[in-house]
Amino acid sequence: MVFDFDGTVAIGPGPVLAYARHVERVLGAARGFELRVAAEIVTAEERGAYPVSVLDGYDLVRQHALAAGATDEQIELAYRASRSQLGSGQAPVAVPRGIAALLEELRGRVRVALVTNAPATGLDGVLDALGLGGGFHEVHASAGKPAGLRELAAAWLAEGRVLSIGDIWVNDLEPVHALGGDTALVGSPPDGATPTFAGQNLPALYPDIRRWASSAPDHDLPSSHPATSNETEPTR
């Protein structure tokens, strides 16, 4: 079972707003950048979805940064600076209700992995602070989704079934779906998406996740360990 991090396990606008704040700093003259992004995030949350051309809040910041004249290097610098603050008062995050208990329950039944495009720096500390330290058998940072997830999923599917859970169809779910695995989408399915399960938030998916896990065959489960991939992907 594969969980995404940002927008799935870690929720709240804090990290995205920190990203926007650091973009504003590297742009210098673009005052009000963070406020404009914050207003668009509120609008997206009220509508329950971002515009079709936007993957998520991080992509929203990146697109606006490029439009404001930021270079790829400046955007990368801003993103890395924001991730160094993840979980702090400058970039607060929360977890969906009941996630810690769910992970503890699942870990006794299926192999549970966390796969994120975020860098590994500080990730273990944030998981500990959120009460999720040791909640995953495997942690893959800088995974390079969607291609990186496809590679991981191919290996896992050779051993058995896979359920991938996330909020972005193209990054978190489609690679697994294309290989014949199951998927659970947090949010409303975009056009063309056909997840196995869908719910407006992660807790809404708990019954489906539990049913999927309860039908999994018994396997020897690995011990929890923070396996991380190389640092290749600057954004979610």
GROMACS .gro file of C-alpha atoms in nm:
model
  236
    1MET     CA    1   0.000   0.000   0.000
    2VAL     CA    2   0.148   0.332  -0.111
    3PHE     CA    3   0.072   0.671   0.043
    4ASP     CA    4   0.160   1.011  -0.101
    5PHE     CA    5   0.285   1.274   0.147
    6ASP     CA    6   0.188   1.635   0.061
    7GLY     CA    7  -0.187   1.674   0.033
    8THR     CA    8  -0.254   1.318   0.150
    9VAL     CA    9  -0.072   1.234   0.474
   10ALA     CA   10   0.040   1.594   0.543
   11ILE     CA   11  -0.237   1.848   0.491
   12GLY     CA   12  -0.288   2.221   0.524
   13PRO     CA   13  -0.169   2.521   0.317
   14GLY     CA   14   0.131   2.602   0.538
   15PRO     CA   15   0.406   2.447   0.320
   16VAL     CA   16   0.264   2.595  -0.001
   17LEU     CA   17   0.241   2.941   0.154
   18ALA     CA   18   0.601   2.907   0.278
   19TYR     CA   19   0.702   2.821  -0.079
   20ALA     CA   20   0.521   3.132  -0.206
   21ARG     CA   21   0.684   3.343   0.065
   22HIS     CA   22   1.031   3.233  -0.042
   23VAL     CA   23   0.948   3.292  -0.410
   24GLU     CA   24   0.847   3.645  -0.316
   25ARG     CA   25   1.180   3.691  -0.142
   26VAL     CA   26   1.389   3.574  -0.438
   27LEU     CA   27   1.184   3.789  -0.678
   28GLY     CA   28   1.233   4.094  -0.461
   29ALA     CA   29   1.006   4.336  -0.640
   30ALA     CA   30   0.706   4.103  -0.662
   31ARG     CA   31   0.543   4.219  -0.339
   32GLY     CA   32   0.211   4.060  -0.263
   33PHE     CA   33   0.301   3.731  -0.434
   34GLU     CA   34   0.223   3.524  -0.125
   35LEU     CA   35  -0.109   3.700  -0.068
   36ARG     CA   36  -0.220   3.641  -0.427
   37VAL     CA   37  -0.134   3.272  -0.404
   38ALA     CA   38  -0.312   3.244  -0.069
   39ALA     CA   39  -0.627   3.393  -0.219
   40GLU     CA   40  -0.621   3.143  -0.506
   41ILE     CA   41  -0.569   2.854  -0.264
   42VAL     CA   42  -0.877   2.961  -0.067
   43THR     CA   43  -1.077   2.980  -0.391
   44ALA     CA   44  -0.958   2.633  -0.495
   45GLU     CA   45  -1.045   2.484  -0.157
   46GLU     CA   46  -1.392   2.640  -0.170
   47ARG     CA   47  -1.447   2.492  -0.516
   48GLY     CA   48  -1.294   2.161  -0.413
   49ALA     CA   49  -1.044   2.162  -0.700
   50TYR     CA   50  -0.769   2.360  -0.867
   51PRO     CA   51  -0.802   2.479  -1.229
   52VAL     CA   52  -0.752   2.203  -1.486
   53SER     CA   53  -0.409   2.338  -1.578
   54VAL     CA   54  -0.285   2.327  -1.215
   55LEU     CA   55  -0.185   2.004  -1.037
   56ASP     CA   56  -0.189   2.140  -0.681
   57GLY     CA   57  -0.080   2.433  -0.467
   58TYR     CA   58   0.288   2.373  -0.534
   59ASP     CA   59   0.227   2.378  -0.908
   60LEU     CA   60   0.021   2.695  -0.865
   61VAL     CA   61   0.317   2.867  -0.698
   62ARG     CA   62   0.556   2.744  -0.967
   63GLN     CA   63   0.337   2.863  -1.252
   64HIS     CA   64   0.291   3.207  -1.097
   65ALA     CA   65   0.664   3.229  -1.022
   66LEU     CA   66   0.751   3.159  -1.385
   67ALA     CA   67   0.495   3.415  -1.500
   68ALA     CA   68   0.653   3.670  -1.264
   69GLY     CA   69   0.995   3.613  -1.421
   70ALA     CA   70   1.155   3.372  -1.176
   71THR     CA   71   1.416   3.134  -1.315
   72ASP     CA   72   1.413   2.758  -1.256
   73GLU     CA   73   1.711   2.805  -1.025
   74GLN     CA   74   1.530   3.069  -0.819
   75ILE     CA   75   1.220   2.850  -0.794
   76GLU     CA   76   1.430   2.554  -0.683
   77LEU     CA   77   1.602   2.771  -0.423
   78ALA     CA   78   1.267   2.891  -0.288
   79TYR     CA   79   1.127   2.539  -0.277
   80ARG     CA   80   1.429   2.400  -0.089
   81ALA     CA   81   1.415   2.689   0.158
   82SER     CA   82   1.047   2.623   0.224
   83ARG     CA   83   1.105   2.251   0.277
   84SER     CA   84   1.369   2.327   0.538
   85GLN     CA   85   1.088   2.489   0.740
   86LEU     CA   86   0.840   2.202   0.696
   87GLY     CA   87   0.651   2.132   1.015
   88SER     CA   88   0.767   2.455   1.182
   89GLY     CA   89   0.559   2.762   1.259
   90GLN     CA   90   0.663   2.902   0.921
   91ALA     CA   91   0.531   2.598   0.732
   92PRO     CA   92   0.287   2.414   0.961
   93VAL     CA   93   0.128   2.086   0.859
   94ALA     CA   94  -0.144   1.868   1.006
   95VAL     CA   95  -0.252   1.510   0.953
   96PRO     CA   96  -0.595   1.367   0.870
   97ARG     CA   97  -0.784   1.245   1.175
   98GLY     CA   98  -0.717   0.885   1.262
   99ILE     CA   99  -0.421   0.838   1.026
  100ALA     CA  100  -0.177   0.723   1.296
  101ALA     CA  101  -0.416   0.451   1.416
  102LEU     CA  102  -0.489   0.348   1.057
  103LEU     CA  103  -0.119   0.309   0.974
  104GLU     CA  104  -0.059   0.106   1.289
  105GLU     CA  105  -0.345  -0.122   1.191
  106LEU     CA  106  -0.232  -0.154   0.829
  107ARG     CA  107   0.132  -0.225   0.912
  108GLY     CA  108   0.030  -0.550   1.073
  109ARG     CA  109  -0.149  -0.662   0.758
  110VAL     CA  110   0.027  -0.519   0.449
  111ARG     CA  111   0.353  -0.355   0.350
  112VAL     CA  112   0.302   0.023   0.376
  113ALA     CA  113   0.520   0.268   0.183
  114LEU     CA  114   0.542   0.646   0.169
  115VAL     CA  115   0.645   0.777  -0.175
  116THR     CA  116   0.700   1.149  -0.222
  117ASN     CA  117   0.876   1.383  -0.462
  118ALA     CA  118   0.977   1.597  -0.164
  119PRO     CA  119   1.343   1.579  -0.058
  120ALA     CA  120   1.445   1.359   0.233
  121THR     CA  121   1.588   1.654   0.431
  122GLY     CA  122   1.389   1.686   0.753
  123LEU     CA  123   1.125   1.434   0.646
  124ASP     CA  124   1.190   1.185   0.926
  125GLY     CA  125   1.170   1.463   1.183
  126VAL     CA  126   0.839   1.587   1.043
  127LEU     CA  127   0.694   1.236   1.046
  128ASP     CA  128   0.800   1.198   1.409
  129ALA     CA  129   0.648   1.535   1.499
  130LEU     CA  130   0.321   1.436   1.331
  131GLY     CA  131   0.310   1.113   1.528
  132LEU     CA  132   0.379   0.901   1.221
  133GLY     CA  133   0.739   0.801   1.288
  134GLY     CA  134   0.772   0.431   1.222
  135GLY     CA  135   0.435   0.427   1.048
  136PHE     CA  136   0.579   0.307   0.718
  137HIS     CA  137   0.785   0.004   0.624
  138GLU     CA  138   0.948   0.206   0.345
  139VAL     CA  139   0.997   0.579   0.282
  140HIS     CA  140   1.101   0.689  -0.067
  141ALA     CA  141   1.185   1.060  -0.096
  142SER     CA  142   1.274   1.246  -0.417
  143ALA     CA  143   1.091   0.966  -0.593
  144GLY     CA  144   1.056   1.142  -0.928
  145LYS     CA  145   0.686   1.068  -0.966
  146PRO     CA  146   0.521   0.979  -1.193
  147ALA     CA  147   0.805   0.785  -1.361
  148GLY     CA  148   0.967   0.690  -1.031
  149LEU     CA  149   0.642   0.554  -0.892
  150ARG     CA  150   0.588   0.346  -1.204
  151GLU     CA  151   0.928   0.184  -1.150
  152LEU     CA  152   0.858   0.111  -0.784
  153ALA     CA  153   0.507  -0.015  -0.856
  154ALA     CA  154   0.628  -0.253  -1.126
  155ALA     CA  155   0.855  -0.424  -0.873
  156TRP     CA  156   0.583  -0.437  -0.606
  157LEU     CA  157   0.321  -0.570  -0.847
  158ALA     CA  158   0.555  -0.854  -0.936
  159GLU     CA  159   0.514  -0.964  -0.572
  160GLY     CA  160   0.141  -0.902  -0.530
  161ARG     CA  161  -0.133  -0.639  -0.530
  162VAL     CA  162  -0.074  -0.264  -0.492
  163LEU     CA  163  -0.305   0.015  -0.377
  164SER     CA  164  -0.175   0.368  -0.432
  165ILE     CA  165  -0.333   0.653  -0.235
  166GLY     CA  166  -0.286   1.020  -0.322
  167ASP     CA  167  -0.441   1.350  -0.428
  168ILE     CA  168  -0.290   1.391  -0.777
  169TRP     CA  169  -0.408   1.141  -1.036
  170VAL     CA  170  -0.122   1.187  -1.283
  171ASN     CA  171   0.154   1.167  -1.022
  172ASP     CA  172   0.022   0.945  -0.744
  173LEU     CA  173  -0.224   0.707  -0.908
  174GLU     CA  174  -0.208   0.684  -1.287
  175PRO     CA  175   0.132   0.506  -1.293
  176VAL     CA  176  -0.008   0.229  -1.071
  177HIS     CA  177  -0.341   0.218  -1.256
  178ALA     CA  178  -0.160   0.178  -1.588
  179LEU     CA  179   0.016  -0.130  -1.453
  180GLY     CA  180  -0.304  -0.291  -1.329
  181GLY     CA  181  -0.287  -0.182  -0.965
  182ASP     CA  182  -0.562  -0.030  -0.751
  183THR     CA  183  -0.591   0.340  -0.669
  184ALA     CA  184  -0.761   0.563  -0.411
  185LEU     CA  185  -0.798   0.932  -0.498
  186VAL     CA  186  -0.824   1.201  -0.232
  187GLY     CA  187  -1.054   1.457  -0.391
  188SER     CA  188  -1.272   1.466  -0.700
  189PRO     CA  189  -1.151   1.270  -1.004
  190PRO     CA  190  -1.034   1.493  -1.291
  191ASP     CA  191  -1.154   1.428  -1.644
  192GLY     CA  192  -1.030   1.091  -1.767
  193ALA     CA  193  -0.934   0.962  -1.422
  194THR     CA  194  -1.077   0.625  -1.317
  195PRO     CA  195  -0.964   0.553  -0.959
  196THR     CA  196  -1.074   0.235  -0.788
  197PHE     CA  197  -1.189   0.444  -0.491
  198ALA     CA  198  -1.240   0.818  -0.440
  199GLY     CA  199  -1.328   1.035  -0.142
  200GLN     CA  200  -1.330   1.405  -0.062
  201ASN     CA  201  -1.062   1.352   0.204
  202LEU     CA  202  -0.845   1.070   0.332
  203PRO     CA  203  -1.069   0.970   0.626
  204ALA     CA  204  -1.354   0.921   0.378
  205LEU     CA  205  -1.139   0.652   0.216
  206TYR     CA  206  -1.060   0.461   0.536
  207PRO     CA  207  -1.340   0.202   0.490
  208ASP     CA  208  -1.223   0.123   0.136
  209ILE     CA  209  -0.859   0.111   0.247
  210ARG     CA  210  -0.942  -0.125   0.533
  211ARG     CA  211  -1.147  -0.353   0.309
  212TRP     CA  212  -0.866  -0.366   0.055
  213ALA     CA  213  -0.611  -0.451   0.325
  214SER     CA  214  -0.835  -0.714   0.485
  215SER     CA  215  -0.848  -0.906   0.158
  216ALA     CA  216  -0.469  -0.902   0.112
  217PRO     CA  217  -0.291  -1.239   0.138
  218ASP     CA  218  -0.067  -1.298   0.438
  219HIS     CA  219   0.299  -1.213   0.382
  220ASP     CA  220   0.603  -1.174   0.602
  221LEU     CA  221   0.628  -0.800   0.659
  222PRO     CA  222   0.959  -0.609   0.674
  223SER     CA  223   1.068  -0.402   0.970
  224SER     CA  224   1.009  -0.027   0.946
  225HIS     CA  225   1.306   0.158   0.798
  226PRO     CA  226   1.353   0.498   0.630
  227ALA     CA  227   1.460   0.392   0.280
  228THR     CA  228   1.511   0.701   0.064
  229SER     CA  229   1.573   0.749  -0.303
  230ASN     CA  230   1.818   0.993  -0.457
  231GLU     CA  231   1.755   1.366  -0.468
  232THR     CA  232   1.626   1.424  -0.820
  233GLU     CA  233   1.290   1.596  -0.809
  234PRO     CA  234   1.245   1.958  -0.694
  235THR     CA  235   0.868   1.955  -0.648
  236ARG     CA  236   0.581   1.723  -0.565
   0.00000   0.00000   0.00000
